[in-house]
CSV table of C-alpha atoms and ligand atoms in Angstrom, one decimal:
chain,number,residue,atom,x,y,z
A,1,MET,CA,-251.4,-129.2,128.7
A,2,GLU,CA,-247.3,-129.6,129.6
A,3,ASN,CA,-248.0,-132.2,127.4
A,4,LYS,CA,-249.8,-130.6,124.4
A,5,MET,CA,-247.9,-127.3,124.2
A,6,ILE,CA,-246.1,-126.2,120.6
A,7,TYR,CA,-243.6,-123.9,121.5
A,8,PHE,CA,-242.1,-121.2,119.0
A,9,ASP,CA,-241.1,-118.8,121.6
A,10,ASN,CA,-237.6,-119.8,121.3
A,11,SER,CA,-235.5,-116.2,120.7
A,12,ALA,CA,-237.6,-115.2,124.0
A,13,SER,CA,-236.1,-118.9,125.8
A,14,SER,CA,-235.7,-121.8,123.8
A,15,ILE,CA,-237.0,-125.4,124.8
A,16,PRO,CA,-234.5,-126.6,126.7
A,17,ASN,CA,-231.2,-129.4,125.4
A,18,PRO,CA,-232.4,-133.0,127.0
A,19,LYS,CA,-228.3,-133.4,127.4
A,20,ALA,CA,-227.4,-130.2,128.7
A,21,VAL,CA,-231.0,-131.2,131.9
A,22,ASP,CA,-228.7,-134.3,132.3
A,23,SER,CA,-225.9,-132.0,132.2
A,24,ALA,CA,-227.1,-129.7,134.6
A,25,VAL,CA,-228.9,-132.4,137.3
A,26,THR,CA,-225.5,-134.1,137.5
A,27,ALA,CA,-224.1,-130.9,138.5
A,28,MET,CA,-226.0,-129.7,140.6
A,29,LYS,CA,-224.7,-133.0,142.8
A,30,CYS,CA,-221.0,-131.3,142.6
A,31,PHE,CA,-223.0,-128.1,145.5
A,32,ALA,CA,-218.8,-127.9,146.7
A,33,ASN,CA,-217.3,-124.3,145.7
A,34,PRO,CA,-215.0,-124.4,142.7
A,35,SER,CA,-212.8,-122.0,144.9
A,36,SER,CA,-212.3,-123.7,147.3
A,37,PRO,CA,-209.2,-125.7,147.5
A,38,HIS,CA,-210.4,-129.0,149.1
A,39,PHE,CA,-211.1,-132.1,146.0
A,40,ALA,CA,-214.7,-131.9,146.2
A,41,GLY,CA,-214.1,-128.1,145.2
A,42,LEU,CA,-211.9,-129.4,142.6
A,43,LYS,CA,-214.4,-131.4,140.8
A,44,ALA,CA,-216.9,-127.8,140.5
A,45,LYS,CA,-213.5,-126.6,138.5
A,46,GLU,CA,-213.1,-128.7,136.5
A,47,ILE,CA,-216.5,-128.7,135.7
A,48,ILE,CA,-216.8,-125.2,134.8
A,49,GLU,CA,-213.9,-125.3,133.0
A,50,ASP,CA,-214.5,-128.2,130.9
A,51,ALA,CA,-217.4,-125.7,129.9
A,52,ARG,CA,-215.3,-123.1,129.0
A,53,LYS,CA,-213.2,-125.5,126.6
A,54,LYS,CA,-216.4,-126.3,124.7
A,55,VAL,CA,-218.2,-122.6,124.2
A,56,ALA,CA,-214.9,-120.6,123.4
A,57,ASP,CA,-214.9,-124.1,121.1
A,58,SER,CA,-217.7,-123.3,119.4
A,59,LEU,CA,-217.1,-120.2,119.4
A,60,LEU,CA,-213.2,-120.5,117.7
A,61,CYS,CA,-211.9,-119.3,120.4
A,62,LYS,CA,-209.5,-120.1,123.6
A,63,PRO,CA,-210.7,-121.2,127.1
A,64,ASP,CA,-209.3,-117.5,128.3
A,65,GLU,CA,-211.6,-115.5,126.2
A,66,VAL,CA,-214.8,-116.4,127.8
A,67,TYR,CA,-215.9,-115.4,130.5
A,68,PHE,CA,-218.8,-117.1,132.1
A,69,THR,CA,-221.5,-114.0,133.3
A,70,SER,CA,-225.8,-114.4,134.9
A,71,SER,CA,-227.2,-113.2,131.7
A,72,GLY,CA,-226.7,-111.6,128.4
A,73,THR,CA,-228.4,-108.9,130.3
A,74,GLU,CA,-225.0,-108.8,132.7
A,75,SER,CA,-222.8,-109.2,129.7
A,76,ASN,CA,-223.9,-106.2,127.2
A,77,ASN,CA,-223.6,-104.3,130.6
A,78,ILE,CA,-219.5,-105.3,131.5
A,79,ALA,CA,-219.1,-105.5,128.1
A,80,ILE,CA,-219.9,-101.6,127.3
A,81,LEU,CA,-219.1,-99.6,130.9
A,82,SER,CA,-215.3,-101.6,130.7
A,83,MET,CA,-214.9,-101.1,127.1
A,84,VAL,CA,-215.6,-96.9,127.3
A,85,GLU,CA,-214.2,-97.0,130.4
A,86,LYS,CA,-211.1,-98.5,129.1
A,87,ASN,CA,-211.5,-96.1,125.8
A,88,LYS,CA,-212.5,-92.9,126.7
A,89,ARG,CA,-209.7,-90.9,126.8
A,90,GLU,CA,-209.9,-91.6,122.5
A,91,GLY,CA,-213.8,-89.9,122.4
A,92,ASN,CA,-216.8,-89.7,124.2
A,93,VAL,CA,-219.3,-91.0,121.4
A,94,ILE,CA,-221.0,-94.3,121.1
A,95,ILE,CA,-222.3,-96.1,117.8
A,96,THR,CA,-224.9,-97.8,118.4
A,97,THR,CA,-228.5,-98.9,116.9
A,98,LYS,CA,-232.7,-98.1,118.7
A,99,ALA,CA,-233.0,-102.1,116.8
A,100,GLU,CA,-231.0,-103.2,119.9
A,101,HIS,CA,-231.7,-104.9,123.1
A,102,PRO,CA,-233.1,-103.1,125.2
A,103,SER,CA,-230.1,-104.9,128.3
A,104,VAL,CA,-227.7,-102.2,124.8
A,105,VAL,CA,-229.7,-99.0,124.4
A,106,ASN,CA,-230.5,-98.1,128.3
A,107,THR,CA,-227.1,-98.7,128.9
A,108,VAL,CA,-225.5,-96.6,126.3
A,109,LEU,CA,-227.9,-94.0,127.7
A,110,SER,CA,-226.9,-94.3,130.8
A,111,LEU,CA,-224.2,-93.1,129.7
A,112,GLU,CA,-224.9,-90.3,128.5
A,113,LYS,CA,-226.0,-88.7,132.1
A,114,ARG,CA,-222.3,-89.5,131.7
A,115,GLY,CA,-220.7,-87.2,129.1
A,116,PHE,CA,-221.0,-89.8,126.1
A,117,ARG,CA,-222.7,-89.1,122.6
A,118,VAL,CA,-224.3,-92.2,121.5
A,119,GLU,CA,-225.5,-91.5,117.8
A,120,PHE,CA,-227.7,-94.6,116.9
A,121,ALA,CA,-226.6,-95.2,112.9
A,122,PRO,CA,-230.8,-95.9,110.7
A,123,VAL,CA,-231.5,-99.6,110.5
A,124,ALA,CA,-234.6,-98.6,108.1
A,125,GLY,CA,-236.3,-102.3,106.2
A,126,GLY,CA,-233.4,-103.9,109.2
A,127,GLU,CA,-230.3,-103.8,107.8
A,128,VAL,CA,-227.4,-101.6,109.1
A,129,ASP,CA,-225.9,-98.3,107.4
A,130,TYR,CA,-222.6,-98.9,107.0
A,131,GLY,CA,-222.8,-95.9,105.5
A,132,PHE,CA,-223.7,-93.8,108.7
A,133,ILE,CA,-221.7,-96.0,110.8
A,134,GLU,CA,-218.4,-95.2,108.7
A,135,ASN,CA,-218.9,-91.3,108.6
A,136,THR,CA,-219.5,-91.3,112.0
A,137,LEU,CA,-216.5,-92.9,112.5
A,138,LYS,CA,-214.3,-90.9,110.6
A,139,THR,CA,-215.5,-87.1,111.8
A,140,GLN,CA,-215.8,-87.9,115.4
A,141,LYS,CA,-214.4,-89.1,117.5
A,142,VAL,CA,-215.9,-92.9,118.6
A,143,CYS,CA,-214.9,-95.2,121.5
A,144,LEU,CA,-217.3,-97.7,120.9
A,145,VAL,CA,-219.4,-99.4,118.8
A,146,THR,CA,-221.6,-101.9,119.3
A,147,LEU,CA,-223.8,-103.5,117.5
A,148,MET,CA,-226.1,-106.8,117.6
A,149,GLN,CA,-224.7,-109.9,115.1
A,150,ALA,CA,-228.9,-110.7,114.8
A,151,ASN,CA,-231.8,-109.0,115.7
A,152,ASN,CA,-234.3,-110.8,117.8
A,153,GLN,CA,-236.9,-109.2,116.0
A,154,ASN,CA,-236.9,-110.2,112.5
A,155,GLY,CA,-233.4,-111.5,112.2
A,156,ALA,CA,-232.1,-109.1,110.1
A,157,LEU,CA,-227.6,-109.7,110.6
A,158,THR,CA,-225.3,-107.2,111.1
A,159,ASP,CA,-222.4,-108.0,108.9
A,160,LEU,CA,-219.4,-108.1,111.8
A,161,LYS,CA,-216.9,-108.7,109.4
A,162,ARG,CA,-217.7,-105.2,107.5
A,163,ILE,CA,-217.7,-103.5,110.1
A,164,ARG,CA,-214.3,-104.6,111.4
A,165,ASN,CA,-212.7,-103.9,108.2
A,166,ILE,CA,-214.7,-100.3,108.0
A,167,ILE,CA,-213.1,-99.2,111.0
A,168,GLU,CA,-209.5,-100.4,110.4
A,169,GLU,CA,-210.1,-98.2,107.8
A,170,THR,CA,-211.3,-95.2,109.0
A,171,ASN,CA,-210.8,-95.2,113.2
A,172,SER,CA,-207.9,-98.4,114.5
A,173,GLU,CA,-208.6,-97.0,118.2
A,174,ALA,CA,-212.8,-97.0,118.2
A,175,LEU,CA,-213.0,-100.5,120.3
A,176,PHE,CA,-216.6,-103.1,118.6
A,177,HIS,CA,-218.7,-105.4,121.3
A,178,SER,CA,-221.3,-107.1,118.8
A,179,ASP,CA,-224.7,-108.6,120.6
A,180,ILE,CA,-224.4,-112.0,119.6
A,181,VAL,CA,-227.3,-113.4,121.7
A,182,GLN,CA,-229.1,-114.8,119.1
A,183,GLY,CA,-227.0,-115.4,116.6
A,184,PHE,CA,-224.8,-117.4,118.6
A,185,LEU,CA,-224.6,-120.7,117.0
A,186,LYS,CA,-227.7,-119.4,114.3
A,187,VAL,CA,-225.6,-118.1,111.9
A,188,PRO,CA,-225.6,-119.3,109.4
A,189,ASP,CA,-222.5,-121.8,108.1
A,190,GLY,CA,-219.0,-119.7,107.8
A,191,MET,CA,-220.1,-117.0,109.6
A,192,ALA,CA,-219.4,-118.6,112.9
A,193,SER,CA,-216.3,-117.1,113.8
A,194,TYR,CA,-217.0,-113.5,113.1
A,195,ALA,CA,-217.6,-112.8,116.3
A,196,SER,CA,-214.1,-113.8,117.8
A,197,ALA,CA,-212.9,-113.3,114.9
A,198,TYR,CA,-213.5,-109.3,114.3
A,199,CYS,CA,-215.4,-108.2,117.4
A,200,ASP,CA,-213.3,-106.8,120.7
A,201,ALA,CA,-216.1,-108.2,122.6
A,202,ALA,CA,-219.1,-110.0,122.7
A,203,SER,CA,-221.9,-111.4,124.8
A,204,PHE,CA,-223.9,-114.3,124.3
A,205,SER,CA,-226.9,-117.1,126.6
A,206,ALA,CA,-227.3,-119.9,127.5
A,207,HIS,CA,-231.6,-119.7,128.0
A,208,LYS,CA,-231.5,-119.3,123.5
A,209,ILE,CA,-229.3,-122.1,122.7
A,210,GLY,CA,-230.8,-125.2,124.3
A,211,GLY,CA,-229.3,-124.1,128.0
A,212,LEU,CA,-230.7,-122.8,131.3
A,213,LYS,CA,-231.8,-119.4,132.4
A,214,GLY,CA,-229.4,-117.1,134.5
A,215,THR,CA,-226.4,-118.2,132.9
A,216,GLY,CA,-224.1,-115.3,130.3
A,217,GLY,CA,-221.2,-115.5,128.5
A,218,LEU,CA,-219.1,-112.7,126.9
A,219,PHE,CA,-216.1,-112.8,124.5
A,220,ILE,CA,-213.5,-110.2,125.7
A,221,LYS,CA,-210.5,-110.6,122.7
A,222,LYS,CA,-207.4,-112.1,124.4
A,223,GLY,CA,-204.7,-108.6,125.0
A,224,LEU,CA,-207.9,-107.0,126.5
A,225,LYS,CA,-207.8,-105.6,129.5
A,226,LEU,CA,-210.6,-105.1,130.5
A,227,SER,CA,-211.9,-103.0,134.0
A,228,PRO,CA,-214.6,-104.8,136.2
A,229,VAL,CA,-217.3,-102.9,136.7
A,230,PHE,CA,-218.9,-104.4,140.4
A,231,PHE,CA,-216.1,-105.7,142.6
A,232,GLY,CA,-216.5,-109.0,144.7
A,233,GLY,CA,-214.0,-111.9,144.9
A,234,GLY,CA,-213.0,-112.6,141.4
A,235,GLN,CA,-214.3,-115.1,140.3
A,236,GLU,CA,-213.8,-114.9,136.6
A,237,GLY,CA,-210.5,-113.1,135.9
A,238,GLY,CA,-212.1,-110.6,138.1
A,239,ILE,CA,-214.7,-109.2,135.4
A,240,ARG,CA,-217.5,-110.9,136.5
A,241,SER,CA,-217.3,-111.6,140.5
A,242,GLY,CA,-219.6,-113.5,142.5
A,243,THR,CA,-219.2,-117.8,143.4
A,244,GLU,CA,-220.3,-119.3,139.5
A,245,ASN,CA,-223.5,-121.2,138.4
A,246,ILE,CA,-221.6,-124.4,138.2
A,247,VAL,CA,-225.5,-126.3,137.4
A,248,GLY,CA,-225.8,-124.0,134.8
A,249,ILE,CA,-222.8,-123.3,133.5
A,250,ALA,CA,-222.9,-127.0,132.8
A,251,ALA,CA,-225.0,-127.4,130.5
A,252,PHE,CA,-224.3,-124.1,128.9
A,253,GLY,CA,-221.2,-126.4,127.6
A,254,VAL,CA,-223.4,-128.8,126.5
A,255,ALA,CA,-225.6,-126.8,125.1
A,256,ALA,CA,-223.1,-125.4,122.3
A,257,GLU,CA,-220.9,-128.5,121.9
A,258,ASP,CA,-224.2,-130.1,120.4
A,259,PHE,CA,-225.8,-127.0,118.6
A,260,SER,CA,-223.8,-127.9,116.0
A,261,LYS,CA,-224.8,-127.9,111.4
A,262,PRO,CA,-227.7,-130.2,112.1
A,263,PHE,CA,-229.2,-128.4,114.2
A,264,ARG,CA,-229.5,-125.0,112.1
A,265,ASP,CA,-229.8,-127.1,109.0
A,266,LYS,CA,-233.1,-128.7,110.8
A,267,ILE,CA,-234.0,-124.8,111.9
A,268,THR,CA,-233.4,-124.5,108.4
A,269,ALA,CA,-235.5,-127.1,107.1
A,270,LEU,CA,-238.7,-125.9,109.3
A,271,ARG,CA,-238.7,-121.8,108.9
A,272,LYS,CA,-238.7,-123.4,104.8
A,273,LEU,CA,-241.6,-125.4,105.3
A,274,PHE,CA,-244.0,-122.9,107.6
A,275,ILE,CA,-243.1,-120.4,104.7
A,276,GLY,CA,-244.0,-122.1,101.5
A,277,LYS,CA,-246.5,-124.1,103.6
A,278,ALA,CA,-248.3,-120.6,105.1
A,279,THR,CA,-248.1,-118.2,102.6
A,280,ALA,CA,-249.6,-121.0,100.4
A,281,LEU,CA,-252.6,-121.7,102.7
A,282,LEU,CA,-253.1,-117.7,104.0
A,283,GLY,CA,-252.6,-116.2,100.8
A,284,GLY,CA,-252.6,-111.9,100.9
A,285,ASP,CA,-253.4,-112.1,105.1
A,286,ILE,CA,-249.6,-112.9,105.8
A,287,GLU,CA,-247.0,-110.4,105.6
A,288,ILE,CA,-243.5,-112.0,105.9
A,289,LYS,CA,-240.9,-109.6,106.8
A,290,GLU,CA,-237.7,-111.2,105.4
A,291,PRO,CA,-234.0,-109.1,106.0
A,292,ILE,CA,-232.5,-110.2,102.7
A,293,SER,CA,-229.9,-110.9,105.2
A,294,HIS,CA,-231.0,-113.1,108.0
A,295,ILE,CA,-230.5,-115.7,110.3
A,296,ASP,CA,-233.7,-118.9,110.0
A,297,ALA,CA,-234.4,-119.2,113.8
A,298,VAL,CA,-236.8,-115.9,113.7
A,299,ILE,CA,-240.1,-114.1,111.9
A,300,SER,CA,-241.0,-111.8,112.1
A,301,LEU,CA,-245.1,-112.1,110.4
A,302,SER,CA,-248.3,-110.1,110.7
A,303,LEU,CA,-251.7,-111.4,109.9
A,304,LYS,CA,-253.0,-109.0,108.2
A,305,GLY,CA,-255.6,-106.8,110.3
A,306,ILE,CA,-255.6,-108.6,113.5
A,307,LYS,CA,-253.8,-107.6,116.1
A,308,SER,CA,-250.3,-109.2,117.8
A,309,GLU,CA,-252.9,-110.2,121.3
A,310,VAL,CA,-255.5,-111.6,119.7
A,311,VAL,CA,-254.0,-114.0,117.6
A,312,LEU,CA,-251.6,-115.1,120.2
A,313,ASN,CA,-253.9,-115.0,123.3
A,314,TYR,CA,-256.4,-117.3,119.8
A,315,LEU,CA,-252.9,-119.6,120.2
A,316,SER,CA,-252.3,-119.8,123.2
A,317,SER,CA,-256.0,-121.3,123.9
A,318,LYS,CA,-255.1,-123.6,121.5
A,319,GLY,CA,-251.3,-124.6,124.1
A,320,ILE,CA,-249.1,-122.7,121.6
A,321,CYS,CA,-246.7,-120.5,122.0
A,322,ILE,CA,-245.6,-118.2,119.9
A,323,SER,CA,-245.3,-114.1,121.1
A,324,SER,CA,-246.2,-110.1,119.7
A,325,SER,CA,-242.9,-108.9,120.0
A,326,SER,CA,-239.7,-109.8,122.3
A,327,ALA,CA,-240.9,-110.9,125.6
A,328,CYS,CA,-238.3,-107.9,127.1
A,329,SER,CA,-240.2,-105.1,124.9
A,330,THR,CA,-243.3,-106.5,125.6
A,331,LYS,CA,-242.5,-105.1,129.0
A,332,ALA,CA,-241.8,-101.6,127.8
A,333,LYS,CA,-244.8,-101.3,126.5
A,334,GLU,CA,-243.0,-100.2,122.7
A,335,ASN,CA,-241.0,-102.8,120.4
A,336,THR,CA,-238.3,-100.6,119.6
A,337,SER,CA,-236.5,-103.1,117.1
A,338,LEU,CA,-239.6,-102.4,114.4
A,339,ALA,CA,-240.4,-98.9,114.9
A,340,ALA,CA,-236.4,-98.7,114.4
A,341,PHE,CA,-236.6,-100.7,111.0
A,342,GLY,CA,-239.7,-98.2,110.0
A,343,TYR,CA,-242.3,-101.6,109.5
A,344,SER,CA,-245.9,-98.8,109.6
A,345,GLU,CA,-248.5,-98.9,112.6
A,346,GLU,CA,-250.5,-101.7,111.0
A,347,TYR,CA,-247.8,-104.2,110.8
A,348,ASN,CA,-246.3,-103.0,114.0
A,349,ASN,CA,-249.9,-103.8,115.7
A,350,SER,CA,-250.4,-106.8,114.4
A,351,ALA,CA,-246.6,-108.2,114.6
A,352,ILE,CA,-246.1,-112.1,115.1
A,353,ARG,CA,-242.4,-113.6,115.4
A,354,ILE,CA,-242.4,-117.1,115.3
A,355,GLY,CA,-239.0,-118.4,117.3
A,356,PHE,CA,-238.0,-122.7,115.7
A,357,SER,CA,-235.7,-125.0,117.4
A,358,PRO,CA,-234.3,-127.9,116.6
A,359,PHE,CA,-236.2,-129.4,119.3
A,360,ASN,CA,-239.3,-128.6,117.0
A,361,THR,CA,-241.0,-130.9,114.9
A,362,GLU,CA,-242.5,-130.6,111.2
A,363,ASP,CA,-246.2,-131.7,112.8
A,364,GLU,CA,-245.9,-128.9,115.0
A,365,VAL,CA,-245.0,-126.8,112.1
A,366,GLU,CA,-247.9,-127.8,109.7
A,367,THR,CA,-250.6,-127.5,113.6
A,368,LEU,CA,-249.1,-124.2,114.3
A,369,ILE,CA,-250.3,-122.9,110.1
A,370,PHE,CA,-252.9,-124.8,110.5
A,371,GLU,CA,-253.8,-123.1,114.1
A,372,LEU,CA,-252.6,-118.8,112.2
A,373,LYS,CA,-255.3,-119.6,110.3
A,374,ASN,CA,-258.3,-120.8,112.1
A,375,SER,CA,-257.2,-117.5,114.5
A,376,LEU,CA,-257.7,-115.4,110.8
A,377,ALA,CA,-261.5,-116.9,110.7
A,378,TYR,CA,-262.3,-116.5,114.4
A,379,ARG,CA,-261.4,-113.0,113.8
A,380,ILE,CA,-263.5,-112.3,111.0
A,381,LYS,CA,-266.3,-113.6,112.9
A,382,ARG,CA,-266.2,-111.7,116.2
A,383,ASN,CA,-265.9,-108.5,113.9
A,384,LYS,CA,-268.8,-108.9,112.3
B,1,PLP,N1,-230.5,-109.7,123.5
B,1,PLP,C1,-230.4,-110.0,122.3
B,1,PLP,C2,-230.8,-110.1,121.6
B,1,PLP,C3,-231.5,-110.7,123.4
B,1,PLP,O1,-232.5,-111.1,122.1
B,1,PLP,C4,-231.1,-111.0,124.7
B,1,PLP,C5,-233.1,-112.1,125.4
B,1,PLP,O2,-233.6,-111.8,125.0
B,1,PLP,C6,-230.2,-110.3,125.2
B,1,PLP,C7,-229.6,-109.6,125.2
B,1,PLP,C8,-231.0,-110.9,126.8
B,1,PLP,O3,-230.5,-111.9,127.0
B,1,PLP,P1,-230.4,-112.7,128.8
B,1,PLP,O4,-232.7,-113.1,129.1
B,1,PLP,O5,-229.9,-113.6,129.4
B,1,PLP,O6,-231.0,-111.3,129.9
């Protein structure tokens, strides 16, 4: 089964980049503690700093603005909790949306118990309501704006530059954080610098770009001094104590360095092929939700009248992996993003998510479409 697997669940966790896997294997042999002052510890530390430079280059920021963490989830928690703590004198209002990842939504909701108030900006159709954000910043005491760069369900993009401009014009004391876990290195060319240019902090994760699970990153703009939210030996500038995951960090550096324009072009080509052929073959049976501004790496679609799980299970029986919604929201038993976008219940019940990797092939896309078509027939037969 493993050899024949066709994997299109890359937004949940991506196909690993073989170069990143090689670097992880090499790093496993450097088992000394990177904080140890002997030569073996220094070698381990060197691996971390080399990866930090690679990640910083890919974010167009300085190495000392990059902090390694255990996940995108941890980065979101550290960023939000430390930023509101730092800025609470400016106000107690946090602006976000209900389409954010649970690691953002549940973190801000936990802050309500500590006296903060959360304003959820509408995201009808996928696009965040910039007017709502502007008005809230003008009329309320906002300490933090936290908005994802690219949505994990349908790829909808938030214009981080526009948000920065709104903050500067209305309440320049508000801090701005973005969850760029899905957008990192996948936003269209020319937008690559947006997070480091326009945010005070941004969270990202290795396993969405061909690195390993259990390795995240946090960009914190130079000069913004954040206090730790948990304590230990002071690694990663004290922001994320705990002996570093050098294996994951080494792979993260290589995956980030390798994820350049040819990878984005490949993803765009696979998406175009998929949409062109799937629409031609499936006609009125397929509905694709494509926000005006989006990353190409993820598509939300539904096969009309068929529950997501039926399609997912059928494809799985054919060795094809997709998801019915995000892996995290599956656990939470609700698809918060799609509900927030205001899509119909009928669509949401049938929604599936295709996530592309630069390591997918055109043949795999053809097979996926062929089996999507077959899943339709299978369902119709069973219903009769
Ligand atoms: N933010 C977004 C938008 C995500 O899609 C995910 C994972 O799916 C996360 C955060 C969490 O990242 P991690 O799996 O590294 O904790």
